[in-house]
Short mmCIF file of C-alpha atoms and ligand atoms in Angstrom, two decimals:
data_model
loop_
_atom_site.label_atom_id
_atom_site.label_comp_id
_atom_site.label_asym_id
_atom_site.label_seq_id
_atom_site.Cartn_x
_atom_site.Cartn_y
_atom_site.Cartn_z
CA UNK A 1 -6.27 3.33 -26.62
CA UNK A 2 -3.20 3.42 -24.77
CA UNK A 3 -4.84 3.08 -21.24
CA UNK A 4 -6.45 -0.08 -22.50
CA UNK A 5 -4.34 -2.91 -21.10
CA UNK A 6 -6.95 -5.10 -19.00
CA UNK A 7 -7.88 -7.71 -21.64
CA UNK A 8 -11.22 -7.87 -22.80
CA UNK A 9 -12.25 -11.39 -21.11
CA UNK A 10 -10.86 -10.19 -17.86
CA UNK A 11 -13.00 -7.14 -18.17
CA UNK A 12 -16.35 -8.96 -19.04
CA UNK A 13 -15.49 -11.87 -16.05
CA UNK A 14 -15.17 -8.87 -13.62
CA UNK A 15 -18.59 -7.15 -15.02
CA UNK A 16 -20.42 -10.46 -14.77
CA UNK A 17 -19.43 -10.91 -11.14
CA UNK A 18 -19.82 -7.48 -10.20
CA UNK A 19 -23.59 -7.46 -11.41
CA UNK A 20 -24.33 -10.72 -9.77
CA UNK A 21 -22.64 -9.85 -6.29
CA UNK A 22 -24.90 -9.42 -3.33
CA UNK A 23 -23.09 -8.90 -0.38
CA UNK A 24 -18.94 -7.64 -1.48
CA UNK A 25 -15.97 -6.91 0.62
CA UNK A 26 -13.00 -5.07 -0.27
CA UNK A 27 -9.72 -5.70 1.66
CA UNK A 28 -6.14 -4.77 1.37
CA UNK A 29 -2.96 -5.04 3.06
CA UNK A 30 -1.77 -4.69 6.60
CA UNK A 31 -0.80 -1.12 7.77
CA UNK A 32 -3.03 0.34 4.76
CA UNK A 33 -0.72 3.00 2.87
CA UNK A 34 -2.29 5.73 0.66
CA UNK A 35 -2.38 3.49 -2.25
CA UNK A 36 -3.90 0.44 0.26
CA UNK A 37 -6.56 3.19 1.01
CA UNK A 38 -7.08 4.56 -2.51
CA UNK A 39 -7.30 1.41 -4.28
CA UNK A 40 -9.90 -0.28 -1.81
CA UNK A 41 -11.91 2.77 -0.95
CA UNK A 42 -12.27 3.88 -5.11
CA UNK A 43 -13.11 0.73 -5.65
CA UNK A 44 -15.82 1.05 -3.20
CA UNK A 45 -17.62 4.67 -4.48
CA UNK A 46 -17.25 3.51 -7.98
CA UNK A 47 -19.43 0.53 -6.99
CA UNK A 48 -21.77 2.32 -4.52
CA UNK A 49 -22.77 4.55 -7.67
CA UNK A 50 -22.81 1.66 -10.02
CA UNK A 51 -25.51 -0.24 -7.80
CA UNK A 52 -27.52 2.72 -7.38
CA UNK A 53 -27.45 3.37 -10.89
CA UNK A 54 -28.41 -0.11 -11.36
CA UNK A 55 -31.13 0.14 -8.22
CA UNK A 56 -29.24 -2.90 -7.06
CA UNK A 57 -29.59 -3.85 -3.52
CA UNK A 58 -25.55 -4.86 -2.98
CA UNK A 59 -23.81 -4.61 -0.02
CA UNK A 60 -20.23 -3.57 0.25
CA UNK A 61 -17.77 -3.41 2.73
CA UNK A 62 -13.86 -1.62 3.15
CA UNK A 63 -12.16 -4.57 5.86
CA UNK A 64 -8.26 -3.52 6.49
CA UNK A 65 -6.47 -6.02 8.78
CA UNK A 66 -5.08 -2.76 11.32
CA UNK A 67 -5.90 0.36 11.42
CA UNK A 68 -4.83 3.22 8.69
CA UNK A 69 -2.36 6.20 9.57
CA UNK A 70 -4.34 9.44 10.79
CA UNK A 71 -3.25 11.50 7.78
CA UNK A 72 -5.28 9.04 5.45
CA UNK A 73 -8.21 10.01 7.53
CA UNK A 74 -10.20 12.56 5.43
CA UNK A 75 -10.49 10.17 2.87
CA UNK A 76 -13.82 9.82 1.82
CA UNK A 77 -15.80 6.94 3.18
CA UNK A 78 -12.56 6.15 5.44
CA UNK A 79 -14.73 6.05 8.29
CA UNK A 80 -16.68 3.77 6.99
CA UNK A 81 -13.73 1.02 7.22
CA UNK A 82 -14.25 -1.74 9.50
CA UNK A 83 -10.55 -2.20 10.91
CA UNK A 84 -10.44 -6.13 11.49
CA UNK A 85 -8.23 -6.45 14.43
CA UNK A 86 -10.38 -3.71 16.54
CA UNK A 87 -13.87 -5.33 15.11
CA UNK A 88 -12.68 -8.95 14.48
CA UNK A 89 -16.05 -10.60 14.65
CA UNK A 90 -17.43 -8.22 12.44
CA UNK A 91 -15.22 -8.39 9.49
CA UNK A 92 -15.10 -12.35 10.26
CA UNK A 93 -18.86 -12.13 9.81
CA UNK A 94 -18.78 -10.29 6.36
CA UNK A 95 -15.82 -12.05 4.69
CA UNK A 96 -17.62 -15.46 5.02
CA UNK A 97 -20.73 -13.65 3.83
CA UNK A 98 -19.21 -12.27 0.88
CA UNK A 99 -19.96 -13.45 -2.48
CA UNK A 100 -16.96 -11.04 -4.07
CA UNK A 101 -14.31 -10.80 -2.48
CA UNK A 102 -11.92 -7.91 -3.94
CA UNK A 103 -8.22 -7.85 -3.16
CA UNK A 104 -6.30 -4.75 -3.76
CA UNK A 105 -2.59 -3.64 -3.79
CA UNK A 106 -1.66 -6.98 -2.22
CA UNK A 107 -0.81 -10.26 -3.86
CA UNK A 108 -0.38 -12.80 -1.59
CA UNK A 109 -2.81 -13.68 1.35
CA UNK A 110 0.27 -13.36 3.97
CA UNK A 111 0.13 -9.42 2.96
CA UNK A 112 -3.52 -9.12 4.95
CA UNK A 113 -2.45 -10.90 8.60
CA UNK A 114 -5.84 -13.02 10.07
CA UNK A 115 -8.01 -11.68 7.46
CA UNK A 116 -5.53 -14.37 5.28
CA UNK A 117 -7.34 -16.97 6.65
CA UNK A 118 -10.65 -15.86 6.56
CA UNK A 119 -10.25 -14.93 2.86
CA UNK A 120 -8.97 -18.15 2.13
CA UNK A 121 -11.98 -19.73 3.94
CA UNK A 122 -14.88 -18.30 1.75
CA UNK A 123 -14.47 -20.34 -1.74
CA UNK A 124 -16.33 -17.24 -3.67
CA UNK A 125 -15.02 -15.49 -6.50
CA UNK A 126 -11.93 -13.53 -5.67
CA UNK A 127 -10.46 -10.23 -7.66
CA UNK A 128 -7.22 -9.42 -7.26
CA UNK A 129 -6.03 -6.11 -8.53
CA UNK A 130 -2.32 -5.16 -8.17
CA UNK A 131 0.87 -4.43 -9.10
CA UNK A 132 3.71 -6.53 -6.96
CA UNK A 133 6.14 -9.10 -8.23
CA UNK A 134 5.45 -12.60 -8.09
CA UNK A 135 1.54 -12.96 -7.47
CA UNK A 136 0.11 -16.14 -5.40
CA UNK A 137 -2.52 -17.80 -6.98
CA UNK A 138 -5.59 -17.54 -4.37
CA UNK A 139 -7.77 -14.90 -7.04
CA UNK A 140 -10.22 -16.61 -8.89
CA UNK A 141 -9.59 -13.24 -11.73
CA UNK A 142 -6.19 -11.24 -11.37
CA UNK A 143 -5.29 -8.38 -12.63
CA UNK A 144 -1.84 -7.84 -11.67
CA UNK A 145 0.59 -5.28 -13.13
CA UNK A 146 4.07 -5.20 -11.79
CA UNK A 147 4.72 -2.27 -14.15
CA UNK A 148 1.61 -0.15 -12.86
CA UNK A 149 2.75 2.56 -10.94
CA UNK A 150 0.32 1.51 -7.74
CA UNK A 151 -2.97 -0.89 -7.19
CA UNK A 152 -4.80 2.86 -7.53
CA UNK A 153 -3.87 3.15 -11.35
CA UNK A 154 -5.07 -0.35 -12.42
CA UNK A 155 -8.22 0.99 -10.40
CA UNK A 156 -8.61 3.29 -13.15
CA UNK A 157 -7.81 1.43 -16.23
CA UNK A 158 -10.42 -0.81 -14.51
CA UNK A 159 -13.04 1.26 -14.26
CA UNK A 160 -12.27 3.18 -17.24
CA UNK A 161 -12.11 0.23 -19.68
CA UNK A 162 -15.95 -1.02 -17.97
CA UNK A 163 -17.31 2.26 -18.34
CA UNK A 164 -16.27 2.34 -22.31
CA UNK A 165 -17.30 -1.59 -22.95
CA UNK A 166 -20.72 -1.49 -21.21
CA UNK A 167 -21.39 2.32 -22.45
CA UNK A 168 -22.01 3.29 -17.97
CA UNK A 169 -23.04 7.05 -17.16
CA UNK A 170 -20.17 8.92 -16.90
CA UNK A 171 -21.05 10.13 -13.14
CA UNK A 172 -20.10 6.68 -11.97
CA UNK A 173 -16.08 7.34 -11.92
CA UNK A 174 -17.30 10.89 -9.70
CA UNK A 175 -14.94 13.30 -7.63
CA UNK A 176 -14.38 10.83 -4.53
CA UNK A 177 -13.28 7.45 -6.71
CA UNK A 178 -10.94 9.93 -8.49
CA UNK A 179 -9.93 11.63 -5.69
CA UNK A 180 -9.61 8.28 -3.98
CA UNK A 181 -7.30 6.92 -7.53
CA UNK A 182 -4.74 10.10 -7.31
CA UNK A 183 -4.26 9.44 -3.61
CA UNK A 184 -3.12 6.19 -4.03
CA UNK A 185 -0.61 7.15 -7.42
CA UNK A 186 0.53 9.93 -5.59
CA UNK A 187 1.66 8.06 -2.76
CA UNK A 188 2.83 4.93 -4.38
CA UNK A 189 5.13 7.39 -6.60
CA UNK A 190 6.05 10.02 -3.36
CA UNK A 191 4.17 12.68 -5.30
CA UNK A 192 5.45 11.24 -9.12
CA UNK A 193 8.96 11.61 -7.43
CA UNK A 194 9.68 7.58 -8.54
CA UNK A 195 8.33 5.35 -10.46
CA UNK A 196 5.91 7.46 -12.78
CA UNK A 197 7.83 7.92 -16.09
CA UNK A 198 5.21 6.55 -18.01
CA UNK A 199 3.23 8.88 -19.74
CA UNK A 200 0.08 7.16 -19.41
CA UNK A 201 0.21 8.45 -15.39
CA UNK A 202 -0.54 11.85 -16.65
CA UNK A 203 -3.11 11.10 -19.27
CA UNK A 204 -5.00 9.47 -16.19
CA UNK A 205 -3.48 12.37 -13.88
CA UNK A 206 -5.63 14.31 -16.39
CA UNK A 207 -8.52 12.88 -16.17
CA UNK A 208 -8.79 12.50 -12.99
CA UNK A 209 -8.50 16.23 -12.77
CA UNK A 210 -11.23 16.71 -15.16
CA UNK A 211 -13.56 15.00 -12.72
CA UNK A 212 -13.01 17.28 -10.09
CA UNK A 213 -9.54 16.51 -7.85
CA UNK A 214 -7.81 18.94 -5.96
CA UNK A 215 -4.70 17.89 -6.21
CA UNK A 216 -3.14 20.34 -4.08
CA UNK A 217 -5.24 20.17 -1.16
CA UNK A 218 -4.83 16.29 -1.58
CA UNK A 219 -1.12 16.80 -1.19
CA UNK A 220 -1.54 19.09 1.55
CA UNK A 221 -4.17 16.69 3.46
CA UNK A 222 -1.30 14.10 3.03
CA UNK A 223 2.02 15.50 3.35
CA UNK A 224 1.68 18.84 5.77
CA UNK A 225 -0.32 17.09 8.37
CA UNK A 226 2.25 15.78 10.44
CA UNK A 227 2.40 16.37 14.42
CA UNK A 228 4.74 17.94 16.29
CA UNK A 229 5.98 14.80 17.63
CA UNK A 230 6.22 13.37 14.96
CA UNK A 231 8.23 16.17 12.89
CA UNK A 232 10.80 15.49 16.22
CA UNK A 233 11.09 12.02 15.46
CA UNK A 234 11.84 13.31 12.10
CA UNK A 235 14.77 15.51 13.24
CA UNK A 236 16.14 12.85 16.10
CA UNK A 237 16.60 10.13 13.41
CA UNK A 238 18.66 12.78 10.84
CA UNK A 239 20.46 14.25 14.03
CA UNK A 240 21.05 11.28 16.21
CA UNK A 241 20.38 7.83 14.48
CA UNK A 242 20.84 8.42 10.79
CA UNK A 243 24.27 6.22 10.00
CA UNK A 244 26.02 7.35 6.35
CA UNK A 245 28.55 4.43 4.97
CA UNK A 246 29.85 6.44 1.74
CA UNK A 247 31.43 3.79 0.08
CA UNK A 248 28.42 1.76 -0.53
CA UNK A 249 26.28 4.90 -1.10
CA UNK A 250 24.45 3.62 1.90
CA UNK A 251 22.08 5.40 4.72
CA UNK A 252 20.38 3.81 7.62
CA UNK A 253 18.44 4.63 10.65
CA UNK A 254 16.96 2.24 13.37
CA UNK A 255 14.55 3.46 16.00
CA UNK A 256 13.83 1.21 19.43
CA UNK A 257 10.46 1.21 20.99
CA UNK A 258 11.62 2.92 23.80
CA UNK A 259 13.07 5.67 21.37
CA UNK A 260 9.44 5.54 19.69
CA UNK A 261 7.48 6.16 22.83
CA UNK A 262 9.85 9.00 23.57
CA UNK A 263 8.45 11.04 20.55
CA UNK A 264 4.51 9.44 21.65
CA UNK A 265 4.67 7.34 18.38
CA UNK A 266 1.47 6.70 16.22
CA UNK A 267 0.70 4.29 13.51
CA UNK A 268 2.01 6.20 10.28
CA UNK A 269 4.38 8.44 12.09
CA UNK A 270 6.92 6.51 10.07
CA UNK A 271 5.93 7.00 6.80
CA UNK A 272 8.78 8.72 4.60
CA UNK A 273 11.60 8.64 6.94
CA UNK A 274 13.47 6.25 5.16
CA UNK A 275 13.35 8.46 2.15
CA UNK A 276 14.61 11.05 3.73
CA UNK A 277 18.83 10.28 3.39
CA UNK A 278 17.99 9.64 -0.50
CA UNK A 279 18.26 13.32 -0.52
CA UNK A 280 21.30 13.18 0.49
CA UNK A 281 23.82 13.67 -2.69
CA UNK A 282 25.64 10.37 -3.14
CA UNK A 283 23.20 8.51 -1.25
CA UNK A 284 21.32 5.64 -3.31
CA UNK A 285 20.30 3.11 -0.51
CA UNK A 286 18.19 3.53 2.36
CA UNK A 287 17.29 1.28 4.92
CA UNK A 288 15.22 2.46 8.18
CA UNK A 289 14.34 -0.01 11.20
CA UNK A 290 12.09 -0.19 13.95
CA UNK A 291 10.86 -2.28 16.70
CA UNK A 292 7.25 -3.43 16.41
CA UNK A 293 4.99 -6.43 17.72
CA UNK A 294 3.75 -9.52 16.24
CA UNK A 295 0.27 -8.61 15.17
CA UNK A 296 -2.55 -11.57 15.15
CA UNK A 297 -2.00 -13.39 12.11
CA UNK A 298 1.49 -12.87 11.51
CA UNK A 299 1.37 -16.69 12.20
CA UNK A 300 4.77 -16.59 14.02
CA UNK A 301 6.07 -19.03 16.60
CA UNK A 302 7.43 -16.14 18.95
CA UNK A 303 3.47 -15.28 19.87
CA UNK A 304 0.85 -12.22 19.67
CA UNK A 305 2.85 -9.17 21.49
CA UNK A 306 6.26 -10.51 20.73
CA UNK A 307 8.91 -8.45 19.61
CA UNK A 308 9.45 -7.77 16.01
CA UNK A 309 11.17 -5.42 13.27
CA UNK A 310 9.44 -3.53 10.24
CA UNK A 311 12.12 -2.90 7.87
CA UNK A 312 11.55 -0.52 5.18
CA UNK A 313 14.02 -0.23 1.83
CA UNK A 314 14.24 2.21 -0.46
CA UNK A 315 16.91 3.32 -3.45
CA UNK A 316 16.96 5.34 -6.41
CA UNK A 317 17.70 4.19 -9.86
CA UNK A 318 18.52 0.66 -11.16
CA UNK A 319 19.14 -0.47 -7.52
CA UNK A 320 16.61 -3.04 -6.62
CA UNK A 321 16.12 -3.41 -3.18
CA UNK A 322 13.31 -5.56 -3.25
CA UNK A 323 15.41 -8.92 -3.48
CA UNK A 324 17.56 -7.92 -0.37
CA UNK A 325 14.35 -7.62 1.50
CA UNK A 326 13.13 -11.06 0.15
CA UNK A 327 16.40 -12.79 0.61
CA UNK A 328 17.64 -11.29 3.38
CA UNK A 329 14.28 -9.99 5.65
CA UNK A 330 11.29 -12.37 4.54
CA UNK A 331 9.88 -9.48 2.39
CA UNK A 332 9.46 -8.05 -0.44
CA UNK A 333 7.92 -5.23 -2.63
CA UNK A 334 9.12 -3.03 -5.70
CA UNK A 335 12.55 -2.22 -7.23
CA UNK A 336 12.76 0.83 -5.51
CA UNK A 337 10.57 0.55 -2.17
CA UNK A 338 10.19 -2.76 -0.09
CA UNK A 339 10.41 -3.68 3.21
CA UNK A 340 10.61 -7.23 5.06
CA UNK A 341 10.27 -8.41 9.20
CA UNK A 342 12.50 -9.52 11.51
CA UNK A 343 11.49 -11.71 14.74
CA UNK A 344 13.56 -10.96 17.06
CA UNK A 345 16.00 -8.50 19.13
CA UNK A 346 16.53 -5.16 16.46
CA UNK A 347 19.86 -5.62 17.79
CA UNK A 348 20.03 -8.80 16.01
CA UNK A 349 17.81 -7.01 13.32
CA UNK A 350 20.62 -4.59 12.90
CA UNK A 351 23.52 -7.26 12.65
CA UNK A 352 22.20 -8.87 10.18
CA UNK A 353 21.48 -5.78 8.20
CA UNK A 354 25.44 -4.43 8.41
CA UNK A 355 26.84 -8.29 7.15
CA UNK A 356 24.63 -8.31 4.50
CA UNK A 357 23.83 -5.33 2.89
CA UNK A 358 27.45 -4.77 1.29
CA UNK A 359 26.62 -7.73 -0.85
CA UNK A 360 23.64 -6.10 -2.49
CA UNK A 361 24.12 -2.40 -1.99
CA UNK A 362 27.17 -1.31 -3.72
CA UNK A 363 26.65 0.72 -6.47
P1 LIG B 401 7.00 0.31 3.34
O1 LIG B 401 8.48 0.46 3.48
O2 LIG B 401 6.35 1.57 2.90
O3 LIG B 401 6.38 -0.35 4.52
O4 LIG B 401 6.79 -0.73 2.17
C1 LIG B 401 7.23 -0.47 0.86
C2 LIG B 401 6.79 -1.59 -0.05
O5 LIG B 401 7.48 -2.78 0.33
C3 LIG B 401 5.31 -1.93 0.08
O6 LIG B 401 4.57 -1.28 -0.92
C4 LIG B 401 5.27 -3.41 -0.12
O7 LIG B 401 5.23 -3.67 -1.49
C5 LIG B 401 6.62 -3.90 0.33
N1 LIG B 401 6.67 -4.50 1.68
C6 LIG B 401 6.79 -3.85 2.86
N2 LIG B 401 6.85 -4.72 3.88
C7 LIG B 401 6.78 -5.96 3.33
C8 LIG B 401 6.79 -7.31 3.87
O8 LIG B 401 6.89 -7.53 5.06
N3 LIG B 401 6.66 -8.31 2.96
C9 LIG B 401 6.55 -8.07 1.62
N4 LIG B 401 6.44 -9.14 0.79
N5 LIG B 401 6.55 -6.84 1.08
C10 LIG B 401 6.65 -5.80 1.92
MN1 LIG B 402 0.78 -0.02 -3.80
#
């Protein structure tokens, strides 16, 4: 079966701690993204209706290190997350409780800010499911999958391999952990725009829609929600801030926090800017900057509340981006979409940026 690619062992280790689990936490990465959200929060319903199928008294818990954007909202069970930097005790509490610990669409414990440490802290078993370059070894099972198109889809070929190999009622993979799954591909892949030429994406597309998604409302919760400020924003960074540099197919846009409040900015009001000058026709590169602060558990020397950049790559083709954001911004990520952090002045942010990118965007 083509969507088989979780080896057996891993499957059975994963079913084993699963049944045997009392008290689990799901967690994933800071500033949860749709896939963030859809991975963790499948995860969750899929094992809500496997413990009540099983009359199995286990707890489980969504923790995300900040709080998600506003158009992720309607997911379901979303407001069930505990968000650890406005409940901190809380999801303290339950990640030294845990006795699973499941990690998705992140691969290193620096991804998840102060939860890091608190993970780290609890020696339980640890699943990691992802699919980002260059995994860290803090998962007691991983199932990592640089070539998956998001966390979301190994989601699926997870649940969908332990539903075949322990024969489970089919109403355990029901309408929200599918609806949850194609969130979290269709985000990862800007609505199977990038990154989803594998044919096994539509087989599970499929079969997710045989369960019951509505794909089209889905892409209407998440794409045509936007508010007016932010659709502003939108037009002042095209208008005003969006610089073209032809020669090295090159686009980039850098917002201050002054220029943020201006438009009454709000977590997630960012999201898909910097994709915006790939639509531009001889444009390959984009790169899109803007102030931000040092969160708790960014671990930096600068302090809580200190100034820092989010950076945000993105390029079309074979055109990695991901090592200039490793090598050059402390960051990371995919081919075609990464990002990396800055601690300092964005004017120094933005210096850096114009001497280096030549080097690695130029084709
Ligand atoms: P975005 O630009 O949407 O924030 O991030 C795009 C992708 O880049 C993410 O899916 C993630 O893989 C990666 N990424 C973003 N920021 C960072 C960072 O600070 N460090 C690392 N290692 N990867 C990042
Ligand atoms: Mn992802």
């Amino acid at each position: 079966m083509i969507l088989d690619i979780i080896e057996q062992p891993i499957i059975q280790a994963v079913y084993a701690r699963v049944k045997d689990a009392k008290h689990v936490v799901v967690c994933t990465h800071m500033s949860p993204d749709g896939d963030a959200m859809g991975s963790s929060l499948a995860i969750y319903h899929y094992l809500q209706a496997l413990y009540a199928a099983n009359r199995q008294d286990t707890s489980i818990n969504v923790i995300v290190p900040n709080n998600f954007p506003n158009f992720l909202a309607w997911m379901p069970a979303a407001e069930a997350i505990v968000v650890c930097d406005a409940e901190e005790e809380k999801a303290a509490k339950l990640i030294s409780q845990a006795d699973l610990i499941i990690a998705t669409d992140f691969n290193d414990p620096k991804r998840v800010g102060m939860m890091g440490s608190m993970i780290l802290n609890n020696s339980c078993c640890k699943l990691m499911i992802d699919h980002h370059l260059y995994p860290t070894d803090f998962a007691s099972i991983s199932i990592s999958f640089p070539q998956a198109c998001s966390a979301s889809e190994m989601v699926f070929r997870l649940v969908y391999q332990l539903q075949r190999m322990y024969n489970l009622p089919e109403h355990l993979i029901g309408d929200d952990v599918a609806t949850c799954i194609y969130t979290g591909m269709m985000t990862d892949t800007g609505n199977f725009s990038y990154n989803s030429n594998d044919p096994a994406i539509y087989q599970i597309v499929s079969k997710l829609l045989e369960k019951g998604v509505n794909k089209d409302l889905i892409y209407n919760n998440v794409f045509n929600q936007f508010s007016e400020d932010r659709m502003r924003l939108m037009g002042y960074c095209l208008h005003k801030k969006m610089r073209i540099f032809p020669e090295h197919h090159t686009a980039f846009i850098s917002l201050t926090r002054k220029e943020l409040y201006a438009f009454n900015f709000q977590s997630g009001d960012a999201e898909g800017i910097v994709n915006l000058p790939l639509q531009i026709s001889g444009i390959h590169y984009s790169c899109f900057m803007r102030e931000d602060k040092v969160l708790p558990g960014d671990n930096h020397k600068d302090g809580v509340g200190k100034n820092k950049v989010k950076i945000s790559f993105r390029s079309q083709g074979d055109r990695p981006v991901n090592i200039f954001a490793q090598e050059v911004f402390n960051g990371g990520g995919h081919a075609n979409a990464a990002g990396g952090e800055f601690y300092g002045p964005i004017s120094e942010a933005v210096k850096l940026f114009m001497s280096e990118y030549p080097k690695y965007f130029n084709k």
